[in-house]
Structures are given as C-alpha cells and as structure tokens.
mmCIF file of C-alpha atoms and ligand atoms in Angstrom:
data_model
loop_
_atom_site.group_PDB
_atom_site.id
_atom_site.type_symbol
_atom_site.label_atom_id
_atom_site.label_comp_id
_atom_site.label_asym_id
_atom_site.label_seq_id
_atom_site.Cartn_x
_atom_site.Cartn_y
_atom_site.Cartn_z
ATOM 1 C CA UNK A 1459 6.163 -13.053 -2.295
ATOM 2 C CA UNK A 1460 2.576 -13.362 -3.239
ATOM 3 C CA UNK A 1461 1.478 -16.316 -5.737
ATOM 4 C CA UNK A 1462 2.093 -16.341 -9.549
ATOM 5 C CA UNK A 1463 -1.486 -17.267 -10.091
ATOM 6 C CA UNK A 1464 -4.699 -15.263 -11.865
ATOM 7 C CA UNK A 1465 -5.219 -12.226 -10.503
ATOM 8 C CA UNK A 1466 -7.206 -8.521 -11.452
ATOM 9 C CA UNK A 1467 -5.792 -7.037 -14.686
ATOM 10 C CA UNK A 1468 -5.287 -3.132 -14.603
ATOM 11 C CA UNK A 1469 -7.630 -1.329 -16.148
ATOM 12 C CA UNK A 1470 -7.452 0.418 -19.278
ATOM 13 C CA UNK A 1471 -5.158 3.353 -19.689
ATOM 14 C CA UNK A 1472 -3.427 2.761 -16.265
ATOM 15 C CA UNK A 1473 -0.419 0.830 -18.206
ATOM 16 C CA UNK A 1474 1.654 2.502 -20.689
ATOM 17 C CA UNK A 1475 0.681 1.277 -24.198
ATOM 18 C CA UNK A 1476 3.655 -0.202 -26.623
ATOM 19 C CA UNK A 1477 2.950 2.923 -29.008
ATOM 20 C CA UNK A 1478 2.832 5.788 -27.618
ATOM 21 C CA UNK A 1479 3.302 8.558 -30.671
ATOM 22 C CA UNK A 1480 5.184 11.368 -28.704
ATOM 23 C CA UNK A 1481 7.399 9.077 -26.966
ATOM 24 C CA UNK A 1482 9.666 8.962 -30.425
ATOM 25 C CA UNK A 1483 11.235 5.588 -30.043
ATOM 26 C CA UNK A 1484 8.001 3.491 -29.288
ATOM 27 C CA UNK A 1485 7.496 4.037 -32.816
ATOM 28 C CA UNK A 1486 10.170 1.919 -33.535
ATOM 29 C CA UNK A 1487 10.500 -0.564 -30.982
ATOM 30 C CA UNK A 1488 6.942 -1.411 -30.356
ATOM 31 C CA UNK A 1489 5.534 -4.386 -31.985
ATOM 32 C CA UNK A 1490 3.710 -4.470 -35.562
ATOM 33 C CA UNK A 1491 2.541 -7.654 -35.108
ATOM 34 C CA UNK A 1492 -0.085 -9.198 -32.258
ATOM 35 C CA UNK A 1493 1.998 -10.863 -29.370
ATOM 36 C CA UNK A 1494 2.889 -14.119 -29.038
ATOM 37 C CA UNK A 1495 1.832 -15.565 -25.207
ATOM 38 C CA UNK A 1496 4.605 -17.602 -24.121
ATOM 39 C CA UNK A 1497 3.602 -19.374 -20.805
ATOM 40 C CA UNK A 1498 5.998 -19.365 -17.962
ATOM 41 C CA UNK A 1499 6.746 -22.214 -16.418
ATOM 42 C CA UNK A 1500 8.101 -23.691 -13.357
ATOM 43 C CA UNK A 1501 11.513 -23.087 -14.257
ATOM 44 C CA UNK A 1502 10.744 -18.891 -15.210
ATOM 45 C CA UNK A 1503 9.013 -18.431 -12.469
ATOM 46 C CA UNK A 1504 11.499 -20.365 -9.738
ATOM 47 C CA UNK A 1505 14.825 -19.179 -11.212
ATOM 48 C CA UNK A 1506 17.359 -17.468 -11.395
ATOM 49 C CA UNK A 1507 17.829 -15.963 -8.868
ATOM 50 C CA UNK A 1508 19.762 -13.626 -6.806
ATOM 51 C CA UNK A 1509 21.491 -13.941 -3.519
ATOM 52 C CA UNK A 1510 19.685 -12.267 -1.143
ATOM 53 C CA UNK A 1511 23.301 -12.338 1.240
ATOM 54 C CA UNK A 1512 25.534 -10.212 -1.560
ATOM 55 C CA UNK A 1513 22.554 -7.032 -0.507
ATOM 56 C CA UNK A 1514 23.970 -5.193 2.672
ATOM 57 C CA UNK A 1515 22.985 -1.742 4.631
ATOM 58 C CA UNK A 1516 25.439 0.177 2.600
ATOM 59 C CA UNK A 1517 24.231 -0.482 -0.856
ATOM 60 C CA UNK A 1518 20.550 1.505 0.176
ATOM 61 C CA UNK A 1519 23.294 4.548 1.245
ATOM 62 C CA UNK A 1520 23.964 5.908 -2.343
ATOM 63 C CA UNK A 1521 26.113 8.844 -0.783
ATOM 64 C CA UNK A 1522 28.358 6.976 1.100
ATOM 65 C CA UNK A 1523 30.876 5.723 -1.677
ATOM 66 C CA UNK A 1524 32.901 8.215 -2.889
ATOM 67 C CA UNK A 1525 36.193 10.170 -0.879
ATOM 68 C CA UNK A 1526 33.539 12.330 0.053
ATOM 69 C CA UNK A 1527 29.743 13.610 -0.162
ATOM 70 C CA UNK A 1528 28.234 13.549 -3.472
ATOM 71 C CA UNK A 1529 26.771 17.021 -4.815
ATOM 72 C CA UNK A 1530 22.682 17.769 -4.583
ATOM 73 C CA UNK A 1531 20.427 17.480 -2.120
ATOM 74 C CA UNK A 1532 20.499 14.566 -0.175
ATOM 75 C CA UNK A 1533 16.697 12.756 0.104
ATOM 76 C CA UNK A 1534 15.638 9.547 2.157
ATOM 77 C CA UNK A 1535 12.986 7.619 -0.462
ATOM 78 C CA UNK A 1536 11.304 4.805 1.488
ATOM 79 C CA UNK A 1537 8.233 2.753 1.076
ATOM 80 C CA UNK A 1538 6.605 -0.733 0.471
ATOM 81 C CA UNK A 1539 6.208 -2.895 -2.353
ATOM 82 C CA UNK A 1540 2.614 -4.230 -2.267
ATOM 83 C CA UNK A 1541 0.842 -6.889 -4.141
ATOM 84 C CA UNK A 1542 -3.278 -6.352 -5.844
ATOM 85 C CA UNK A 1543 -4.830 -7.210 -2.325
ATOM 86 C CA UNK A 1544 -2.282 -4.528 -0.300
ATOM 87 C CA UNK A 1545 -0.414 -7.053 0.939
ATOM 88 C CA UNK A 1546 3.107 -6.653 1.660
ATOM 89 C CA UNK A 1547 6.018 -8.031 -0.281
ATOM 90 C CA UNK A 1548 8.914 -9.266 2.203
ATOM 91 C CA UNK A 1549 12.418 -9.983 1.502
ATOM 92 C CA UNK A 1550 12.597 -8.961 -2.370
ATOM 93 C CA UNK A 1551 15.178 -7.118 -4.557
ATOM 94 C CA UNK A 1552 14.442 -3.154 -4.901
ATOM 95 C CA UNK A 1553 16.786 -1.471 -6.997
ATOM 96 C CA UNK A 1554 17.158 1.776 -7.957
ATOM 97 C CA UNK A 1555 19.553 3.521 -10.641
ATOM 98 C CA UNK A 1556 19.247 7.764 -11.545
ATOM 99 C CA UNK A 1557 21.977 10.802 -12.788
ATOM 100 C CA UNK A 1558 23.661 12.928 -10.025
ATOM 101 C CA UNK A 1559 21.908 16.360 -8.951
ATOM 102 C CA UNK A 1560 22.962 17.838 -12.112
ATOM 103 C CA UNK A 1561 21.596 15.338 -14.428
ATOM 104 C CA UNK A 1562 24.030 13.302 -15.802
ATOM 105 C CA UNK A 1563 24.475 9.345 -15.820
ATOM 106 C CA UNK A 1564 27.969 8.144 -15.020
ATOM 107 C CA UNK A 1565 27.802 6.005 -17.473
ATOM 108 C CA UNK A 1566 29.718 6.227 -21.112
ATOM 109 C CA UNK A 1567 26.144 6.467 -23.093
ATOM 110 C CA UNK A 1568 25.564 9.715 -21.178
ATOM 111 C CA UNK A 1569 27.141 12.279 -23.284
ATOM 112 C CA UNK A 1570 24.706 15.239 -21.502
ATOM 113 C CA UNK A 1571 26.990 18.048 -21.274
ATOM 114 C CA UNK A 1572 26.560 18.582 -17.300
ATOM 115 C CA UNK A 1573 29.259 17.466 -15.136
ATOM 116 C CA UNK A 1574 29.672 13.762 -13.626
ATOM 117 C CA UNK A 1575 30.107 13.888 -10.379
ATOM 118 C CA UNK A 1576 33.056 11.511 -8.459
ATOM 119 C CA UNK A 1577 31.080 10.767 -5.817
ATOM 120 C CA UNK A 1578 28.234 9.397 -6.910
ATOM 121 C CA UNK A 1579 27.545 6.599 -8.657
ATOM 122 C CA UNK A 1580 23.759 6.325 -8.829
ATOM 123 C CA UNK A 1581 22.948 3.009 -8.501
ATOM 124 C CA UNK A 1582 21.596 1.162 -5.116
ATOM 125 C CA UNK A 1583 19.773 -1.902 -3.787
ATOM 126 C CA UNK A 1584 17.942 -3.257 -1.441
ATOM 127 C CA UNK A 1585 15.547 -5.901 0.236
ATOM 128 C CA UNK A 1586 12.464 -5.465 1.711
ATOM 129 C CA UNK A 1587 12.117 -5.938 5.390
ATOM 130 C CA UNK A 1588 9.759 -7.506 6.806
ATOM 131 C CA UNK A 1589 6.564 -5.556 6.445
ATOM 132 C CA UNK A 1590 7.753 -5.206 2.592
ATOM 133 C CA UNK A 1591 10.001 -1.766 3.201
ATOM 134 C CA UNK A 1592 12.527 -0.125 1.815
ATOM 135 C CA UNK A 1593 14.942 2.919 2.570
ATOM 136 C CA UNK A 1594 17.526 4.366 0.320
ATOM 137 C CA UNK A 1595 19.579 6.939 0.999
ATOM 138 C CA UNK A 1596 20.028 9.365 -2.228
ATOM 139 C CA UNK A 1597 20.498 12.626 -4.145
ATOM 140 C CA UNK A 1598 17.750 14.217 -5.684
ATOM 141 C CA UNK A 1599 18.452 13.842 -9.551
ATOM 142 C CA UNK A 1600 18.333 16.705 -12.100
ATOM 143 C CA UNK A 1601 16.217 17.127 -15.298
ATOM 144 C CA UNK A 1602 18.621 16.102 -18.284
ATOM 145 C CA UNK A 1603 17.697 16.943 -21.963
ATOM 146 C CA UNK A 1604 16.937 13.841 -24.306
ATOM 147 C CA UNK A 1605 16.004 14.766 -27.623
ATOM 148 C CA UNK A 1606 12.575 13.505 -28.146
ATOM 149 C CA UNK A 1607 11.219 16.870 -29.225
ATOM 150 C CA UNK A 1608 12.659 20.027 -29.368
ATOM 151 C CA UNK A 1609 14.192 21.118 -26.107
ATOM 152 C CA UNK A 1610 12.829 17.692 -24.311
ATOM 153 C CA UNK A 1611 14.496 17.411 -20.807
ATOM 154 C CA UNK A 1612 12.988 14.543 -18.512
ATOM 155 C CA UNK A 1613 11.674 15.410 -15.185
ATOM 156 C CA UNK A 1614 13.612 14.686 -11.863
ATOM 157 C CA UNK A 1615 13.213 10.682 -11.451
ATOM 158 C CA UNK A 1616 14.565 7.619 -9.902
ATOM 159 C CA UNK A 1617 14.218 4.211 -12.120
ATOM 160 C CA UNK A 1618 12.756 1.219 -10.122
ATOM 161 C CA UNK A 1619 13.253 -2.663 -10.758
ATOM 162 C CA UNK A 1620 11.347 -4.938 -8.319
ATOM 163 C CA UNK A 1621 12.773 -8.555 -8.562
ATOM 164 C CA UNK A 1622 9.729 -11.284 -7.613
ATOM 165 C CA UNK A 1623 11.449 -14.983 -6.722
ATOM 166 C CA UNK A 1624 13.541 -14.937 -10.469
ATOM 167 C CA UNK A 1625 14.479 -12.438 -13.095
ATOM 168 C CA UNK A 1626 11.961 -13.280 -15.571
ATOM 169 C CA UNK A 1627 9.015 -11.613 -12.503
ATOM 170 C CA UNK A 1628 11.210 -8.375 -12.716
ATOM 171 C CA UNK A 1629 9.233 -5.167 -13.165
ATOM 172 C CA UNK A 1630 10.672 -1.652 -14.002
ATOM 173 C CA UNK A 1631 9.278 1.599 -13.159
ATOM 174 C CA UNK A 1632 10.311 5.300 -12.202
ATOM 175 C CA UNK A 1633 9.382 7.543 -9.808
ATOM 176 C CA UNK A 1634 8.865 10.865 -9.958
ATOM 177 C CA UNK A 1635 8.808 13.999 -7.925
ATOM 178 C CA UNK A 1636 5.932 16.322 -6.498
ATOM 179 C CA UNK A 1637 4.900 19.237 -8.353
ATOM 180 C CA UNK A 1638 7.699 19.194 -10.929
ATOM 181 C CA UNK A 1639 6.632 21.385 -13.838
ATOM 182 C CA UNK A 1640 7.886 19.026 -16.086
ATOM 183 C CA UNK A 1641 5.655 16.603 -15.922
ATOM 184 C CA UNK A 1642 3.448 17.903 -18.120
ATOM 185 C CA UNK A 1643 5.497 17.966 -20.959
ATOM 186 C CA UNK A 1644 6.938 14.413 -20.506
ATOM 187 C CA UNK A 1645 5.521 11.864 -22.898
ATOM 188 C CA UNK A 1646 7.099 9.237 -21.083
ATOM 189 C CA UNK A 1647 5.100 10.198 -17.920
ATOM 190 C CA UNK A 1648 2.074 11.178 -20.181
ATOM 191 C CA UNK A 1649 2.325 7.540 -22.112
ATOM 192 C CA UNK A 1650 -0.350 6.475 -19.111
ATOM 193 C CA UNK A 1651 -3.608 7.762 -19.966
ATOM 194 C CA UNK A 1652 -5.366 7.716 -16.412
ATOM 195 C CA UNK A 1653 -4.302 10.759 -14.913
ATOM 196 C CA UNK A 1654 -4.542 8.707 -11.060
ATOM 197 C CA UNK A 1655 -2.210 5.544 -12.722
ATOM 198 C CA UNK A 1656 -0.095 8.465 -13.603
ATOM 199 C CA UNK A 1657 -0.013 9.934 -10.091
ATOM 200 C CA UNK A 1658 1.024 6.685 -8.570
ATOM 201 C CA UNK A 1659 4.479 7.278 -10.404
ATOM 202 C CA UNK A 1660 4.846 10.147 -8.317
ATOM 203 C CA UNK A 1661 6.217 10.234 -5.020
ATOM 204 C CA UNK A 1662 4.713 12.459 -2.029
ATOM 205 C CA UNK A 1663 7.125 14.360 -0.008
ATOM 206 C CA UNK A 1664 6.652 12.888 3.517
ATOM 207 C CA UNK A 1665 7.871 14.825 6.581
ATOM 208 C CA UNK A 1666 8.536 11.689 9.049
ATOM 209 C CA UNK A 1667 10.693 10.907 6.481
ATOM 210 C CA UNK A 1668 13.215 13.784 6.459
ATOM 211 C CA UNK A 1669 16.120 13.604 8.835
ATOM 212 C CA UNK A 1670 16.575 17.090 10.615
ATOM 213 C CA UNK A 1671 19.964 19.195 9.070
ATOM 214 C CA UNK A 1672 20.702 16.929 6.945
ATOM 215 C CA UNK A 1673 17.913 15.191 4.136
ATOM 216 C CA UNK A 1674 14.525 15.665 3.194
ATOM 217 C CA UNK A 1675 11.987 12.170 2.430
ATOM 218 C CA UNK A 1676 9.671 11.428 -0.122
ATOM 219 C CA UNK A 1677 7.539 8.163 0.296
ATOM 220 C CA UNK A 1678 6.869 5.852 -2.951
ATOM 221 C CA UNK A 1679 4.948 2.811 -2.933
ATOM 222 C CA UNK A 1680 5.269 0.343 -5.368
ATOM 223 C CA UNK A 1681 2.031 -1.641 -5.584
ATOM 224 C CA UNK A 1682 2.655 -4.523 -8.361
ATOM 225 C CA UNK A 1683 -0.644 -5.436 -9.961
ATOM 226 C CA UNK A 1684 -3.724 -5.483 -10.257
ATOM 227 C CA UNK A 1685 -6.369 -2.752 -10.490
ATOM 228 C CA UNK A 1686 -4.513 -0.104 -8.368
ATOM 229 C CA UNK A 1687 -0.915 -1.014 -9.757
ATOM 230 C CA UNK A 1688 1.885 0.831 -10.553
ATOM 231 C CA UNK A 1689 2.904 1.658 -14.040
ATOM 232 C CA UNK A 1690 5.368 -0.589 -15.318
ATOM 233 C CA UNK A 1691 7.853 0.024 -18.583
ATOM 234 C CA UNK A 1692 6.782 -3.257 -21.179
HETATM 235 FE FE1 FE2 B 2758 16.426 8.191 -16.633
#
C-alpha cells in the first residue's frame, strides 16, 4: 500500500459533487453547512483491520455457491488497483456486491419486482496479488428501476470497495458496462462532470479475458487518487 501522505488532488469535475440536483437524494443527504476537516491519525489510518487469511479463492467465484449455476451470463472482471503514480497496490481488500442477471438484490430492502435468484448471492472478495490484481468470477447484473425520476432504471453495474491498511482508507465505487444505453440517462453516472472521469467508471470488454464456452471478461482498473483517479461515492 502506497503512503498516506500529500499527494495530487483530482481535478475539478472528475469527483462526484455532494449535490448533485438529479440524483434526488443528494438533496437531502448532502451537507448545508462547510465541512469540518477532522485529521486522521495514527490510529485511523493503522486500524482496524481485516484478516487478510478469512479471503480464499472461492469468495472471487460468485457462481459457485448455490446447488447449482446462478442465472445470466457468466463474466470474468479482473484488473489492478493503482495508486496517483501507476503504481500497483498489493495484497488489499477488493470487494464487490451487485443484483443477479435480472436485477434484483437478495437482500430484504430490494422489493424490485424481478425474481431473486437461489443461486446467487452477489457479493465477493478478494486480495490483490502481487502486481495489485484481481479476478472475480460473476454474472452480469441487470438494469433495476429506482425511482429517481419517472421510469429511472440504473444501468448494469458492479459496486466496488477498496480497503487501504484500515476501514477508515475504504473507498467505494461502481463499475459500469460498455456501451450500455443507459448511461446517459443515469444521474448517478452523470453526477461526474468530466466526461473522461466518467469513462474510467466504465469497464472495457477485454478478449484475453473471456474463457472460451463458458464467460466473457471485462477489465476495470481502479486507480485511487490523484489526477487520473477513479470516481469515488463521498
Ligand atoms: Fe446498485
């Protein structure tokens, strides 16, 4: 993991603002009043942490857990977490959580009326080897309607949370999907101004990815500040 010290802030527009009118609840949960910087110290930055033992192979395999094979199209999403300088991030905590291929969470807030699906659960880990790679193993998720605006549905995504060495250097993004028409109308996608920060959000479908007969890869890399980082959720 790099250092916690200065380093290039993004540039304006590449980072979703707090506000963000057409995403309806940033209206309510953004802040009304200027921030408060608490510094982080010693103990933020060194702890807690997680046990890097409890992550095994099968937990990157999100279609492995169920009596049988999960519904959808099964896709290999791999890539690298990188720091400002393209450096790569060893041996630290990927996770990923996303609905089944017909877009519904199985979880009890998701009252979506598409079906859940047994077999999947939609939730995986894992840690980055040692040239700061990952590999899941996955369905490709479905749009699911969400009620921001009339007839809202989200495009396709997979959520992101990159652990640094504690909980408190956690960063949350998603990732999205190539050439997905709804993009255009998403305003959590659109809530980055710079069309390129946008674009890093979205995977690229990568051929030496796919295994033959049986899944198709998209490559997503995950680069964590600086000018050319990622869009992160505040
Ligand atoms: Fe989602």
């Amino acid at each position: 993991m790099s250092t916690n010290g200065p380093y290039r802030k993004p540039l304006p527009g590449t980072q979703p603002e707090f506000l963000h009118e057409p995403y309806g609840s940033t209206r309510k949960r953004s802040p009304s009043r200027p921030l408060v910087i608490v510094p982080q110290l010693l103990a933020e930055l060194s702890g807690p942490a997680f046990g890097h033992d409890e992550v095994g192979p099968e937990h990157s395999d999100l279609t492995i857990h169920g009596a049988g094979a999960p519904l959808g199209e099964r896709i290999i999403v791999s890539g690298r977490v990188l720091d400002e300088d393209g450096r790569t991030v060893p041996h630290t905590l990927v996770e990923v959580w996303q609905c089944n291929a017909a877009g519904r969470y199985a979880h009890r807030n998701d009252q979506h009326d598409a079906p859940l699906d047994p077999n999947f659960a939609g939730a995986g880990r894992a840690i980055t080897d040692g040239e700061g790679r990952f590999r899941f193993t996955t369905i490709r998720p479905g749009a699911y309607p969400w009620g921001n605006h009339p007839n809202a549905w989200r495009p396709a995504h997979i959520h992101f949370s990159v652990f640094g060495p504690a909980f408190m250097t956690r960063l949350v993004t998603q990732m999205y999907f190539p050439g997905d028409p709804l993009l255009a109308y998403d305003p959590i996608f659109g809530s980055i101004a710079d069309a390129r920060a946008r674009d890093r959000m979205v995977s690229a479908f990568d051929l030496d990815l796919t295994v033959p007969g049986t899944a198709l890869g998209f490559r997503f890399d995950i680069v964590l500040r600086g000018r050319d980082a990622t869009p992160m959720e505040k």
